[in-house]
Amino acid sequence: MDNKLMLMIPGPTPVPEQVLLAMAKHPMGHRSGEFSALMGEVTENLKWLHQTKNDVLVLCSSGTGAMEAGIINFLSAGDKVLVGNNGKFGERWGEVARAYGLDTHEITAEWGKPLNPDDFKAALEADTAKEIKAVIITHSETSTGVLNDVETINRHVKAHGALIMLDAVTSLGAISVPVDEWGLDVVASGSQKGYMIPPGLAFVSVSAKAWEAYETATLPKFYLDLKPYSKGAAKNTTPFTPPVNLFFALHAALQMMQKEGLEAIFARHDRQKRATRAAMAALNLPLFGADDCASPAITAVMPQGVDAEQIRSVMKKQFDIVLAGGQDHLKGKIFRIGHLGFVGDRDVLTAVASLEATLTKLGYDQFTPGAGVNAAGQILLA
Amino acid sequence: MDNKLMLMIPGPTPVPEQVLLAMAKHPMGHRSGEFSALMGEVTENLKWLHQTKNDVLVLCSSGTGAMEAGIINFLSAGDKVLVGNNGKFGERWGEVARAYGLDTHEITAEWGKPLNPDDFKAALEADTAKEIKAVIITHSETSTGVLNDVETINRHVKAHGALIMLDAVTSLGAISVPVDEWGLDVVASGSQKGYMIPPGLAFVSVSAKAWEAYETATLPKFYLDLKPYSKGAAKNTTPFTPPVNLFFALHAALQMMQKEGLEAIFARHDRQKRATRAAMAALNLPLFGADDCASPAITAVMPQGVDAEQIRSVMKKQFDIVLAGGQDHLKGKIFRIGHLGFVGDRDVLTAVASLEATLTKLGYDQFTPGAGVNAAGQILLA
């Protein structure tokens, strides 16, 4: 049905009406007092969301741009870095590091499995010469729905003294990322995820320790040089023309998030994750990734006896629900249900009900009709 | 008056209602067939606007990001480049070049004066060893309202063989930039200008000759690496999550531009430029920059006997018209009237009428009341 699509993918995520309408206002001049006032409020609210007193800088880029900025501003060619790689995004940060001539060492885990904190511990403890300058990891691996144990890995990084750089693109706004409490040096995220706004803005928080490293870092940069953003932010302005309409959207979305409250936001994502997983179990659809490392943003499913792409196709054509497919070698093998951002409990139940009907249509009969909806409903209403 | 601001600055420029409403739609998945279809149309229309068969790539960044991409993708550290600098943006491209370790030689002109093509001719002819790899210039210098003679400078560059890299941020969509006819290798532009959409997208056209240079260029890059954008564009997709709502806006705006037609768009900008300048002359307000190098996008005025910032203040407070001020050493000395993008003849006449009233209010009496409106009207209706 035209104009009826419901996005249950890990980004772009659904955007609330008041955010869309805020974005549709005429732009204002970005060097005006009005824009500065708005940017001041936005910056304060971003710090609240990041649970930090650190700088939280706003870029006009995708999440990758923010993560790249987070890496290149604080390092120099030849610097040794450890990169956690257990999915498409971990893999990408390794590519970024190599593109800039960093001495890149990867700690890997199979796609669908979490990074093992002990691997980081071993590598960091073995580095008695303190050659490792940074540890780069992905919190919620969007490609697989796996949540890495950042809290534990970070403890090992802290014991060593390297910088920790976190891709929180699909975790920020879905699960607590307590930047100050954990002492996270660089945290990158993107607008089309937990922030509930369209893509086009990205965020980087930067610790004092990272700024110290900036002083001696020599990788070339200009548009992604974070210092001018920091100097600008202190005066509620930006070094380059900002996407002012996306700032209008961000302002509106952050106000909604503040109204809901951090704890309620995290509880909602956790509840919807558990409901989705319980429904998949009740439908005898194997989950890709274990419960103890399940992302609150996205659930990956590896169906047996029914084709993942056929499921996606019927869900879209018949019910106007967009699910994500698998990436790279998982293409055609998994589908992914996003429950990130502006997703209500009703949406989760709707997706499960539609999935049941779709499975039946496709001749998959390994479940009791209604079992998925019942399982999800019980958790949502617990 | 609340919500009544009229932007007559060189960006963001006014955005048509149908573009704002297109942008306010729910996002779609960027890996969907629907998005690919939209991107295919957008790409074709961008080539039409650029008068080229070259790649025209879309980035999520400010115009600076696009210009930086245009510079760093085709050069290596130590490469000799000539940079034209006669204003804030020419200055910036020198900064970018130096940030990446290019051997940067500037050809300068005073702010308010155009670059002298003969200076380029001399430098290029003296370079018999062909050490100069690229010439980097700004077409319409936003900070001063000066249009550089790209056509002539480019002829000298062609005779030499270096790459030509053009900042067309405030010229594209206002004056003809015939990429193929002139053989321009790299042309960067930004959405919040002649494109009539909010900031957040930027564009780079790339010639076959530039792609040849790419193969041996060694500056590090990832988010701004143009090759993945080119490979993606060939399949109507993007390497990183694109700002889909800004693409909706771009799609709508390009359709409007096609309906108006290139010649009509350029004629409108030229007419409004002449009308604005005739009005300033009739008001005895000295123009900053001569007629023969006047940008069709913006007119800079250096008032005598009345304060530029006071003019801007009254125009904004009383008439809700935003004019731009001067930048850097021109701060407080000039004001700039944007006539770029979605600006009708009525807007120009409105601005002139409001300016007359403002001047009178500020005690400036060096003109016959009505002279500005009359002068502008005669040109607009000629």
XYZ file of N, CA and C in Angstrom, chain A residues 75-82 101-105 123 126-127 130-135 162:
69
model
N 45.234 9.799 16.834
C 46.273 8.817 16.531
C 47.174 9.326 15.406
N 48.276 8.658 15.243
C 49.225 8.997 14.180
C 49.560 7.733 13.395
N 50.008 7.922 12.142
C 50.368 6.765 11.314
C 51.395 5.913 12.055
N 51.213 4.605 12.009
C 52.137 3.697 12.678
C 51.710 3.325 14.088
N 50.789 4.073 14.654
C 50.311 3.745 16.007
C 49.666 2.363 16.007
N 49.929 1.630 17.072
C 49.337 0.289 17.189
C 47.937 0.396 17.798
N 46.974 -0.235 17.138
C 45.606 -0.259 17.674
C 45.062 -1.682 17.657
N 44.219 -1.968 18.625
C 43.485 -3.242 18.652
C 42.067 -2.967 18.185
N 46.986 4.012 7.815
C 48.335 3.541 8.136
C 48.551 3.221 9.599
N 47.494 2.900 10.327
C 47.685 2.478 11.716
C 48.147 1.021 11.719
N 48.924 0.684 12.732
C 49.390 -0.696 12.884
C 48.244 -1.474 13.540
N 47.452 -2.105 12.688
C 46.128 -2.588 13.085
C 46.133 -4.071 13.435
N 45.777 -4.352 14.654
C 45.686 -5.756 15.090
C 44.238 -6.064 15.428
N 45.883 -9.609 25.189
C 46.661 -8.747 24.291
C 47.161 -7.503 25.019
N 49.877 -8.390 27.583
C 51.150 -8.739 26.925
C 51.897 -7.493 26.448
N 51.182 -6.406 26.337
C 51.773 -5.171 25.806
C 52.413 -4.359 26.926
N 53.510 -0.847 26.336
C 52.427 0.149 26.115
C 52.455 0.707 24.695
N 52.603 -0.190 23.757
C 52.584 0.248 22.348
C 51.162 0.453 21.835
N 50.225 -0.229 22.449
C 48.833 -0.102 21.976
C 48.285 1.259 22.402
N 47.925 2.054 21.402
C 47.450 3.409 21.699
C 45.938 3.468 21.858
N 45.243 2.561 21.203
C 43.778 2.621 21.271
C 43.173 1.246 21.035
N 42.005 1.062 21.647
C 41.223 -0.150 21.423
C 39.886 0.303 20.838
N 45.371 2.465 27.391
C 45.084 2.904 26.016
C 43.768 3.669 25.981
